[in-house]
PDB file of C-alpha atoms in Angstrom:
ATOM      1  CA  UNK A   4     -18.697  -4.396  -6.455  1.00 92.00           C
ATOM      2  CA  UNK A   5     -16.359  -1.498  -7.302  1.00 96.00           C
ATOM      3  CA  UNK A   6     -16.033   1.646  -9.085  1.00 98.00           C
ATOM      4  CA  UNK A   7     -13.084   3.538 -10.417  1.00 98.00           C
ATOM      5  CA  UNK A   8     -13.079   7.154 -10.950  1.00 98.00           C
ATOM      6  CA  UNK A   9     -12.133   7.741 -14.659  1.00 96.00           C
ATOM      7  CA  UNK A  10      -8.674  10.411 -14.746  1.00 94.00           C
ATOM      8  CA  UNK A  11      -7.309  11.070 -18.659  1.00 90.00           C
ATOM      9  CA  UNK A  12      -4.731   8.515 -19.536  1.00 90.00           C
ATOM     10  CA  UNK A  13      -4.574   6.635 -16.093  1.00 92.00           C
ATOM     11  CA  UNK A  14      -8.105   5.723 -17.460  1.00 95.00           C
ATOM     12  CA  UNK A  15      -6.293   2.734 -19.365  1.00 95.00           C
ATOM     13  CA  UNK A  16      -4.499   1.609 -16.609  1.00 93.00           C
ATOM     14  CA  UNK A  17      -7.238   1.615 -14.410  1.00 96.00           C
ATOM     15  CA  UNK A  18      -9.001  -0.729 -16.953  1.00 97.00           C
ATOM     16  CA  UNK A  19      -6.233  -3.230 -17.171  1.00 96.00           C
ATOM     17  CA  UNK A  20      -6.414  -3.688 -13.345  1.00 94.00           C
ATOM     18  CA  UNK A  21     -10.740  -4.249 -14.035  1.00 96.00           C
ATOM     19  CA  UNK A  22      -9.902  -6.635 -16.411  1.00 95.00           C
ATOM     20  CA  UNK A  23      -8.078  -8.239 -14.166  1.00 95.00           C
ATOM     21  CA  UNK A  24     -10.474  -8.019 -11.508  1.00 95.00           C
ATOM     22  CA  UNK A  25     -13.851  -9.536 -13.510  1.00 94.00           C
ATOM     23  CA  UNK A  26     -12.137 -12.589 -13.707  1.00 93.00           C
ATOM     24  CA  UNK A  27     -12.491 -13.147  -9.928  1.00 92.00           C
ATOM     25  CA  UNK A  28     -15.609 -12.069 -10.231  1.00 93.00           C
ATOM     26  CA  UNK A  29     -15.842  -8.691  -9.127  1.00 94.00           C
ATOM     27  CA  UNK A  30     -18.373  -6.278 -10.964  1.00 96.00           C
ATOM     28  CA  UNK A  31     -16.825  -3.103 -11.971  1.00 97.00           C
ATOM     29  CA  UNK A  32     -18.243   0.543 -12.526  1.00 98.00           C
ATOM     30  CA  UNK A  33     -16.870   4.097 -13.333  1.00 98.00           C
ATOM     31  CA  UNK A  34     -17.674   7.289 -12.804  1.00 98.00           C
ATOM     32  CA  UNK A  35     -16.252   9.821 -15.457  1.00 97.00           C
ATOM     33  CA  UNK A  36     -16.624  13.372 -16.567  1.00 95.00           C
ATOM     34  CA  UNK A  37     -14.488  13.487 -19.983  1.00 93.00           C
ATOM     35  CA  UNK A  38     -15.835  12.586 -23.332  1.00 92.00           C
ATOM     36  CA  UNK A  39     -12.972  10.378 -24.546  1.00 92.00           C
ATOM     37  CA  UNK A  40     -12.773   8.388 -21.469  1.00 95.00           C
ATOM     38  CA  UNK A  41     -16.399   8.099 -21.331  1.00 95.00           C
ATOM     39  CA  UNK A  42     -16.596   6.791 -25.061  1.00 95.00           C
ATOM     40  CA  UNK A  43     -13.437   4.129 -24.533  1.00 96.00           C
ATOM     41  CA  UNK A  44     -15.385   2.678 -21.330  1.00 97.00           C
ATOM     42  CA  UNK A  45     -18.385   2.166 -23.585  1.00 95.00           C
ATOM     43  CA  UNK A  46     -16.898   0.174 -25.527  1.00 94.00           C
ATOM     44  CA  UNK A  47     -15.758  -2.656 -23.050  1.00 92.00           C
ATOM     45  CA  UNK A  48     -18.771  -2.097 -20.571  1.00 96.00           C
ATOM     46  CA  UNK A  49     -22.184  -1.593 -20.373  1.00 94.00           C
ATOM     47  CA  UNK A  50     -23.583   1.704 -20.475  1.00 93.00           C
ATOM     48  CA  UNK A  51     -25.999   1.140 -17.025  1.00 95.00           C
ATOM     49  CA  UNK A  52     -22.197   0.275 -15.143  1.00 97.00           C
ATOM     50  CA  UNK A  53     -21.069   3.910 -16.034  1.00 97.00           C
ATOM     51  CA  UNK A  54     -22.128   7.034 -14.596  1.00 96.00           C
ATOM     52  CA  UNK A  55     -20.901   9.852 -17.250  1.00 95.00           C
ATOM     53  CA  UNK A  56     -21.566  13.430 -15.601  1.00 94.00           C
ATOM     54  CA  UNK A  57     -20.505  15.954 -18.035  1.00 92.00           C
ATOM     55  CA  UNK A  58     -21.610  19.772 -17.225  1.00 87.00           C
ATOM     56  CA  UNK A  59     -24.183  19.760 -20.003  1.00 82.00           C
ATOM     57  CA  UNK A  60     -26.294  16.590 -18.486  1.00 72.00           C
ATOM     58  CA  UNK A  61     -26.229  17.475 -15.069  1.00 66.00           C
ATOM     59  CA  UNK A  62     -27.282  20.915 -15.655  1.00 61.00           C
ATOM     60  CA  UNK A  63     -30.300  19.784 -17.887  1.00 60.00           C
ATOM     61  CA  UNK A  64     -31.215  17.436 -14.889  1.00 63.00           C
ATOM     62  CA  UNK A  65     -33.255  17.752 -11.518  1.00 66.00           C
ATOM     63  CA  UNK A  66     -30.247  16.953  -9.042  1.00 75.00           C
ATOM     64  CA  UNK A  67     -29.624  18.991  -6.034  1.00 77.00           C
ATOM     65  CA  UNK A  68     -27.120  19.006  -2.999  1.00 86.00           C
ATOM     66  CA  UNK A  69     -27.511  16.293  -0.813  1.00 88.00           C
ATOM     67  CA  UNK A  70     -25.897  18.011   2.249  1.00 90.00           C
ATOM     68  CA  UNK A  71     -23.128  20.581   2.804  1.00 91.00           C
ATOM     69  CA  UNK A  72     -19.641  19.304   1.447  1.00 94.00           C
ATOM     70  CA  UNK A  73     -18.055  23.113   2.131  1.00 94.00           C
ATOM     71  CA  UNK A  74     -17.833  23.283  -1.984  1.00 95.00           C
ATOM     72  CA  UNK A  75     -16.567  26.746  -1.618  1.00 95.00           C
ATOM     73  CA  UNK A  76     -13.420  25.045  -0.439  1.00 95.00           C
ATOM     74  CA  UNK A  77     -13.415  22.820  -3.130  1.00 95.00           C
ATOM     75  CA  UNK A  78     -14.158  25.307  -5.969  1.00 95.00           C
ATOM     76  CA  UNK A  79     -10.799  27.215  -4.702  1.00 95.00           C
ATOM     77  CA  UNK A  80      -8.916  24.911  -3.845  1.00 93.00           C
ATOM     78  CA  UNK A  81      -8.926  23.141  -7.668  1.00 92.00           C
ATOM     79  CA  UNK A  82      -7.137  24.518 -10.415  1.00 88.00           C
ATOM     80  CA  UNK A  83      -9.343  25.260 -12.913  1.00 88.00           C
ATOM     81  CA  UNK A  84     -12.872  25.850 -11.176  1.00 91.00           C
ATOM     82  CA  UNK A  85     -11.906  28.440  -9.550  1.00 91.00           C
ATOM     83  CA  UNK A  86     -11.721  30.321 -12.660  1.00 90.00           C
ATOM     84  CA  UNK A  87     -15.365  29.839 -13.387  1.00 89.00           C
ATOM     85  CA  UNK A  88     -16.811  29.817  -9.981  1.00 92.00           C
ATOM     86  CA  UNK A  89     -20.471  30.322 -10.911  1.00 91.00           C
ATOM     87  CA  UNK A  90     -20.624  27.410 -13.022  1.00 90.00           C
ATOM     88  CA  UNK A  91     -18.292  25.197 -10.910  1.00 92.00           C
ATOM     89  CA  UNK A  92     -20.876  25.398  -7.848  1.00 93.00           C
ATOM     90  CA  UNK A  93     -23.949  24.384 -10.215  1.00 91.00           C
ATOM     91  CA  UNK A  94     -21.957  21.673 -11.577  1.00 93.00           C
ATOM     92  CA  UNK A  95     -20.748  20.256  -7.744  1.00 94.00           C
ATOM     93  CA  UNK A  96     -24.110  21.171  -6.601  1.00 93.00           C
ATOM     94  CA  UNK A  97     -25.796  19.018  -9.127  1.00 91.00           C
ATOM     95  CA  UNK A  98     -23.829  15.832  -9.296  1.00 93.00           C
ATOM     96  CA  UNK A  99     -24.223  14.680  -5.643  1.00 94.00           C
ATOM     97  CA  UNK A 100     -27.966  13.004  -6.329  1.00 92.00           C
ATOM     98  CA  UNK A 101     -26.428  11.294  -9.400  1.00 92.00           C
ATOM     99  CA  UNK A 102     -23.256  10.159  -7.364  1.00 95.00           C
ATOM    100  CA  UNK A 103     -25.037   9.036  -4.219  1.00 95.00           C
ATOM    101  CA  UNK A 104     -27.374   7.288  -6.039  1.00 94.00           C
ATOM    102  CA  UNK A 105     -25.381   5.518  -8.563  1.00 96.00           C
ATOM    103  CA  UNK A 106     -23.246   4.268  -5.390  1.00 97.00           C
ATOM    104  CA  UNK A 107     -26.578   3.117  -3.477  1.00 97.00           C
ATOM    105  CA  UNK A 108     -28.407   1.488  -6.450  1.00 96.00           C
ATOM    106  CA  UNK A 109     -25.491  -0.692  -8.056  1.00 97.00           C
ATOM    107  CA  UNK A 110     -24.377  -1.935  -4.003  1.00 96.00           C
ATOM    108  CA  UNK A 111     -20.456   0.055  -4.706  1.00 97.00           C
ATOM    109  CA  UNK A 112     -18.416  -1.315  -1.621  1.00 96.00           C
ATOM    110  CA  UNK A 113     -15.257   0.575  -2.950  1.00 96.00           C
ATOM    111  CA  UNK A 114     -14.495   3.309  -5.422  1.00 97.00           C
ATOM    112  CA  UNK A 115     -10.830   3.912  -6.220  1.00 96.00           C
ATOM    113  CA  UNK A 116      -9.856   7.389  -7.403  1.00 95.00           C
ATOM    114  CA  UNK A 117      -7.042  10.448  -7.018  1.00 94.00           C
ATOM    115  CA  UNK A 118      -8.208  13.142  -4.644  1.00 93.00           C
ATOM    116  CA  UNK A 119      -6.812  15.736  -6.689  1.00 91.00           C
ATOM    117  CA  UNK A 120      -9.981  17.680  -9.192  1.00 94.00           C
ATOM    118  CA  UNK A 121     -13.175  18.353  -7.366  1.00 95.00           C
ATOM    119  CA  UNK A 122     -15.270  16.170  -7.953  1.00 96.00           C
ATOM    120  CA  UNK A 123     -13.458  13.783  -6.667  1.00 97.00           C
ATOM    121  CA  UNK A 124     -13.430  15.101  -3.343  1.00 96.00           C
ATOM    122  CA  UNK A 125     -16.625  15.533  -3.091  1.00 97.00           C
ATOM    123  CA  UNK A 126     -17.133  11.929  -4.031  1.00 97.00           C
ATOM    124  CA  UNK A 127     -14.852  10.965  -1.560  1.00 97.00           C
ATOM    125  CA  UNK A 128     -16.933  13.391   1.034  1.00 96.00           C
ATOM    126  CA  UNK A 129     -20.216  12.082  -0.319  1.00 97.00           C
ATOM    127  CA  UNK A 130     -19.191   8.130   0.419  1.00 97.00           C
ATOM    128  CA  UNK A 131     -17.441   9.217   3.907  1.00 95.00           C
ATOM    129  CA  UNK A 132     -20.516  11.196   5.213  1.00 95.00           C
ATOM    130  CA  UNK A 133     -22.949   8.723   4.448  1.00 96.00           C
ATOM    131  CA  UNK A 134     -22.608   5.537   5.966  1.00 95.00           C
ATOM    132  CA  UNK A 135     -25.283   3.756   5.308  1.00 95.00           C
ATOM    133  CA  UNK A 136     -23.765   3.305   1.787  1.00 96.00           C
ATOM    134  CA  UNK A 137     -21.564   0.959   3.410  1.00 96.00           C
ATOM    135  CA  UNK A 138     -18.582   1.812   1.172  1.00 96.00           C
ATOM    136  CA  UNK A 139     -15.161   3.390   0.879  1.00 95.00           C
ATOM    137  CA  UNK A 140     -13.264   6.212  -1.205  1.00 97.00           C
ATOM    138  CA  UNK A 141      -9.673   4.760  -1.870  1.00 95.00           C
ATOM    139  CA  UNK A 142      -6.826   6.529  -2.915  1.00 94.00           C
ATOM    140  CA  UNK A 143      -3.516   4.651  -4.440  1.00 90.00           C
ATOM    141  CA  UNK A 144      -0.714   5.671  -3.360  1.00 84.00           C
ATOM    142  CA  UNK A 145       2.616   4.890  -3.672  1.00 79.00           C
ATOM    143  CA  UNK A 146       5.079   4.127  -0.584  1.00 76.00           C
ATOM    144  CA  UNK A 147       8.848   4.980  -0.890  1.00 72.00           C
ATOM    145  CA  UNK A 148       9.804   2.477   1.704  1.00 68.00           C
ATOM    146  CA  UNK A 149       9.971  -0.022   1.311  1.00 66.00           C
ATOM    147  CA  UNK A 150      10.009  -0.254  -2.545  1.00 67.00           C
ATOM    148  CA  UNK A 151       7.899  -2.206  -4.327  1.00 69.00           C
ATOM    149  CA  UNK A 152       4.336  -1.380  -2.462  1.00 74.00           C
ATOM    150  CA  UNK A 153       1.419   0.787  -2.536  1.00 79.00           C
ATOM    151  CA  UNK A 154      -1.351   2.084   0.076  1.00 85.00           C
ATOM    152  CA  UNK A 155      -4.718   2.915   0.009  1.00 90.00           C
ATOM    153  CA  UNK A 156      -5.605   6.312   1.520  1.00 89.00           C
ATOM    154  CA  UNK A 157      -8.880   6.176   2.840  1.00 90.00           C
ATOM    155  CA  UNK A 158      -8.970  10.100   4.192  1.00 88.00           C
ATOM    156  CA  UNK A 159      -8.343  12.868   1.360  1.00 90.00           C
ATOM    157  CA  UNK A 160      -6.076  14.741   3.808  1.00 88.00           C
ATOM    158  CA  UNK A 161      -3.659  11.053   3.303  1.00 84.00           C
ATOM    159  CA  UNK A 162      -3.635  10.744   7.037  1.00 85.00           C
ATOM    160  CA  UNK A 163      -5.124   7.360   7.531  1.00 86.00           C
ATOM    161  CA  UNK A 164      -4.453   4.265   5.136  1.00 82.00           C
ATOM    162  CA  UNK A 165      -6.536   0.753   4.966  1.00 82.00           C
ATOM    163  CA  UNK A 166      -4.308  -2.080   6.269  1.00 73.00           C
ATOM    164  CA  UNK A 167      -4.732  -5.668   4.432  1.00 68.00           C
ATOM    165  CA  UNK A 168      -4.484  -7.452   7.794  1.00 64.00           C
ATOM    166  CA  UNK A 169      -5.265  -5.882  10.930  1.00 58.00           C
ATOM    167  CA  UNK A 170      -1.750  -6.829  12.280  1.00 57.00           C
ATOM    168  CA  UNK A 171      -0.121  -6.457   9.442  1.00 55.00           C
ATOM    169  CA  UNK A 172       2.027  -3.588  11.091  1.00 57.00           C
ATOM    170  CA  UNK A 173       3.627  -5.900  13.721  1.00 59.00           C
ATOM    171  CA  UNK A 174       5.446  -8.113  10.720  1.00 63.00           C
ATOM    172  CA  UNK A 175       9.295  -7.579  10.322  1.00 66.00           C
ATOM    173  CA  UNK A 176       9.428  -7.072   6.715  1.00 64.00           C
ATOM    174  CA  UNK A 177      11.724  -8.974   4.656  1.00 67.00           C
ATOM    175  CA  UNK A 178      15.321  -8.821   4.417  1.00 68.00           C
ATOM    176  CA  UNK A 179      17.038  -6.686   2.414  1.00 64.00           C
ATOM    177  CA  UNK A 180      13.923  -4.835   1.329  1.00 60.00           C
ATOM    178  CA  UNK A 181      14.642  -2.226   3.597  1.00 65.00           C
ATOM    179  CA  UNK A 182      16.615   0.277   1.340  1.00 67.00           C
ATOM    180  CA  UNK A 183      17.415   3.965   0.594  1.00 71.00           C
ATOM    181  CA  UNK A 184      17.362   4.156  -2.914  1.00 72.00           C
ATOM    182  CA  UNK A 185      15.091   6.399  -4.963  1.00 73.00           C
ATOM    183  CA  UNK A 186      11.795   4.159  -6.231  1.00 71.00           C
ATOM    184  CA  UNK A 187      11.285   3.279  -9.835  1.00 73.00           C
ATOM    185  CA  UNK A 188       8.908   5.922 -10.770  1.00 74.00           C
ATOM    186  CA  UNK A 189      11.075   8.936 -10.155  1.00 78.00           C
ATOM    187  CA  UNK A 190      13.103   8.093 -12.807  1.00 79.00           C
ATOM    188  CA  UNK A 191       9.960   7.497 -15.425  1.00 80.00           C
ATOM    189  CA  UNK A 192       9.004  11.288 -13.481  1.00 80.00           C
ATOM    190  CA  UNK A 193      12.550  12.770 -14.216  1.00 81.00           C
ATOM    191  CA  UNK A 194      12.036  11.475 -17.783  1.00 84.00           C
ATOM    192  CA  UNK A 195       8.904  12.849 -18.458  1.00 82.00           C
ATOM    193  CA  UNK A 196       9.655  16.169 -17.530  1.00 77.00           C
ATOM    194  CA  UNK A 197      13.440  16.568 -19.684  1.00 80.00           C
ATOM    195  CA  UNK A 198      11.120  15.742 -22.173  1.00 80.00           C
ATOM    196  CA  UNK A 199       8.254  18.269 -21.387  1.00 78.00           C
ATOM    197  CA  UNK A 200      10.747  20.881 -21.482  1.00 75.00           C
ATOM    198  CA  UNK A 201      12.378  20.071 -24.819  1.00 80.00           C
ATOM    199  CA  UNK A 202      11.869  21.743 -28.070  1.00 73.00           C
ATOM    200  CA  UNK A 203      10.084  19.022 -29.045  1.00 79.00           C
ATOM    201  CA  UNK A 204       7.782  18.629 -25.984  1.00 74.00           C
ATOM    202  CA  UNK A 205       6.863  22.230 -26.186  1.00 74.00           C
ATOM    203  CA  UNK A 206       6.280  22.559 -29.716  1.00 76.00           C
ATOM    204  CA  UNK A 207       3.987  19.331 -29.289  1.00 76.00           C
ATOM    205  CA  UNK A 208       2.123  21.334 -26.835  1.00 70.00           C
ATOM    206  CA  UNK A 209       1.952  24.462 -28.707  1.00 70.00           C
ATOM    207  CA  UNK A 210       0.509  22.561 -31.489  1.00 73.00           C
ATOM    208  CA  UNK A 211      -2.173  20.647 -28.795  1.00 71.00           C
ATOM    209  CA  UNK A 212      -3.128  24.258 -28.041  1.00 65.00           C
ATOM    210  CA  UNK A 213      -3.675  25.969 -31.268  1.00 67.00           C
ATOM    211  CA  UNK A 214      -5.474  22.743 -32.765  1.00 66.00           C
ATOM    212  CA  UNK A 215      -7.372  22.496 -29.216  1.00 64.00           C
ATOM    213  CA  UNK A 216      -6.997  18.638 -29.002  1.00 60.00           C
ATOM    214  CA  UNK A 217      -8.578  16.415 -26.756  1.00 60.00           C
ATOM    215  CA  UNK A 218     -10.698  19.799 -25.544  1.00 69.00           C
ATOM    216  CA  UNK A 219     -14.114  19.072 -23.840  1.00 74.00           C
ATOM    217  CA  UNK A 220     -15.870  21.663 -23.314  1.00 79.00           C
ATOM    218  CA  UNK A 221     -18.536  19.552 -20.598  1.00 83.00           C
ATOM    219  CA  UNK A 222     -15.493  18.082 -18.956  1.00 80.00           C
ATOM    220  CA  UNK A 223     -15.286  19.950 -15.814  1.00 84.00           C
ATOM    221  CA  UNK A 224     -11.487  19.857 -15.083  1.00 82.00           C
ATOM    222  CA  UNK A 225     -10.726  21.991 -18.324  1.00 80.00           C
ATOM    223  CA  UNK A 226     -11.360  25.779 -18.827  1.00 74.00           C
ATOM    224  CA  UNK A 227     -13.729  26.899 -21.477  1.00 72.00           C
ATOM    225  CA  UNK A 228     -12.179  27.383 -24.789  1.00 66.00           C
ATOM    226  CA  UNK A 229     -12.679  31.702 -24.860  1.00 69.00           C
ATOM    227  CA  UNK A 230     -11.276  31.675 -21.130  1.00 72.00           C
ATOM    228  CA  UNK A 231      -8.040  33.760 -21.121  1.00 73.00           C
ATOM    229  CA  UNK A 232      -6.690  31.708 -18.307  1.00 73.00           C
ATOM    230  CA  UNK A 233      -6.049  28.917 -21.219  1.00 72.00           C
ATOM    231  CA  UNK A 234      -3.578  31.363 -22.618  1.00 76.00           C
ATOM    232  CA  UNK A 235      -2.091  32.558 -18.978  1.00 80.00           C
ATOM    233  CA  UNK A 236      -1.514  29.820 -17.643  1.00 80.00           C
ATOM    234  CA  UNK A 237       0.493  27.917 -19.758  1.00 78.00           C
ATOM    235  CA  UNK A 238       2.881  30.346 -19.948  1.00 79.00           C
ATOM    236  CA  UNK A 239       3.161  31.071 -16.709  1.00 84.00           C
ATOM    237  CA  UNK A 240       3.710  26.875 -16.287  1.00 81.00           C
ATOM    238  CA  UNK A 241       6.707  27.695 -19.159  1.00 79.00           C
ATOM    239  CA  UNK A 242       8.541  30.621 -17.162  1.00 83.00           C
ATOM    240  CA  UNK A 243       7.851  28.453 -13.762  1.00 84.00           C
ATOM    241  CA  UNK A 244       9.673  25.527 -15.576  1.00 79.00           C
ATOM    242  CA  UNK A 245      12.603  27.851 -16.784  1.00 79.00           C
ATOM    243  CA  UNK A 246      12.793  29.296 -13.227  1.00 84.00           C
ATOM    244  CA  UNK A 247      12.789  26.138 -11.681  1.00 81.00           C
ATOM    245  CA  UNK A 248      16.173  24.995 -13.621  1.00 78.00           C
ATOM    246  CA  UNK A 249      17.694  27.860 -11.383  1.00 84.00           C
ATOM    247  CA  UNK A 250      16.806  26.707  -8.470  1.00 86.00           C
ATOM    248  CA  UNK A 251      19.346  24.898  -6.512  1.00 84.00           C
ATOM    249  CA  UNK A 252      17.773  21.591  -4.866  1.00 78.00           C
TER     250      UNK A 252
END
């Protein structure tokens, strides 16, 4: 069985590739914290494969920490939490019973997901420090050379990958795929961001922010709507993006 950690848009992608996956038979879960994501996975699954864990539910709940995942760490070392600590330790505190179990119950052997908010560290921690769920955290990734391929990280520090055969290092790769050229997605990348910097891309966002779209306030990678770090940092992000044009590379 495997899991998938809902993340915003790459939600949709993620469910294209479980589509994929039922066919051969595989059962698929998710774990997810934001309101949207959680309300387009009910749609094409059932509600017992999903484990939604916005702040609201776990903080009506019993849960409690399972052992110690150093969430200190964790708190300050994500973007957003660290801007409402108080809150951010109830909510990691809170979600491990729900995680661990979820994982243990349903018989998860793998649970792909980004290492980059909080919570999914701590997943990641929670499935590598207890073995006897007999499963792994992997993280996508995608190799520059050679083009074409992808690894899965099974270490949050990305120091340690899962090979598809145990000798698969030893094979010569192919000809000709061997070459220095910048991979595909830097150029969707480069695209993205001459278009987050337009007029167009920053009055879009100007209007996301004054109409608060898409805001959840029990999604625990977003800032509370009254924070004043919702108005500081994106303008700090506007000056960095003006500075950075200056910068030689």
């Amino acid at each position: 069985d495997i899991c998938f950690v809902a993340n915003y848009t790459k939600t949709f992608f993620q469910n294209a590739l479980a589509i994929e996956l039922k066919k051969s038979g595989y059962n698929i879960f998710w774990i997810v914290v934001n309101i949207n994501n959680y309300e387009f996975l009910c749609s094409n699954y059932e509600e017992k494969n999903i484990l939604y864990l916005p702040k609201d539910k776990v903080f009506l709940s019993n849960n409690f920490s399972i052992c110690e995942f150093k969430l200190n760490e964790l708190i300050y070392g994500d973007r957003h939490m660290k801007y409402d600590y108080d809150s951010a330790l109830e909510y990691l505190t809170k979600i491990q019973k729900s995680v661990f179990d979820f994982i243990e119950v349903n018989s998860i052997s793998f649970v792909f997901g980004e290492i980059t908010w909080a919570h999914e560290i701590l997943i990641s921690r929670i499935i590598t420090h207890f073995k006897s769920l007999n499963s792994i955290y992997l993280n996508p990734h995608t190799i520059r050379i050679p083009s074409g391929r992808f690894a899965f990280f099974i270490s949050e520090f990305q120091d340690e990958f899962l090979l598809s055969e145990p000798d698969y290092v030893n094979k010569p790769l192919p000809a000709g795929s061997f070459k220095l050229i910048k991979p595909d997605y830097l150029l969707i990348n480069d695209n993205k961001i001459k278009a987050s910097v337009s007029f167009k891309g920053r009055l879009k966002r100007l209007k996301s922010f004054i109409n608060s779209n898409n805001l959840d306030i029990n999604d625990p990678t977003l800032l509370k709507p009254k924070s004043k770090h919702r108005i500081i940092l994106p303008i700090k992000n506007e000056i960095n993006k003006e500075l950075y044009k200056r910068v030689k590379t």
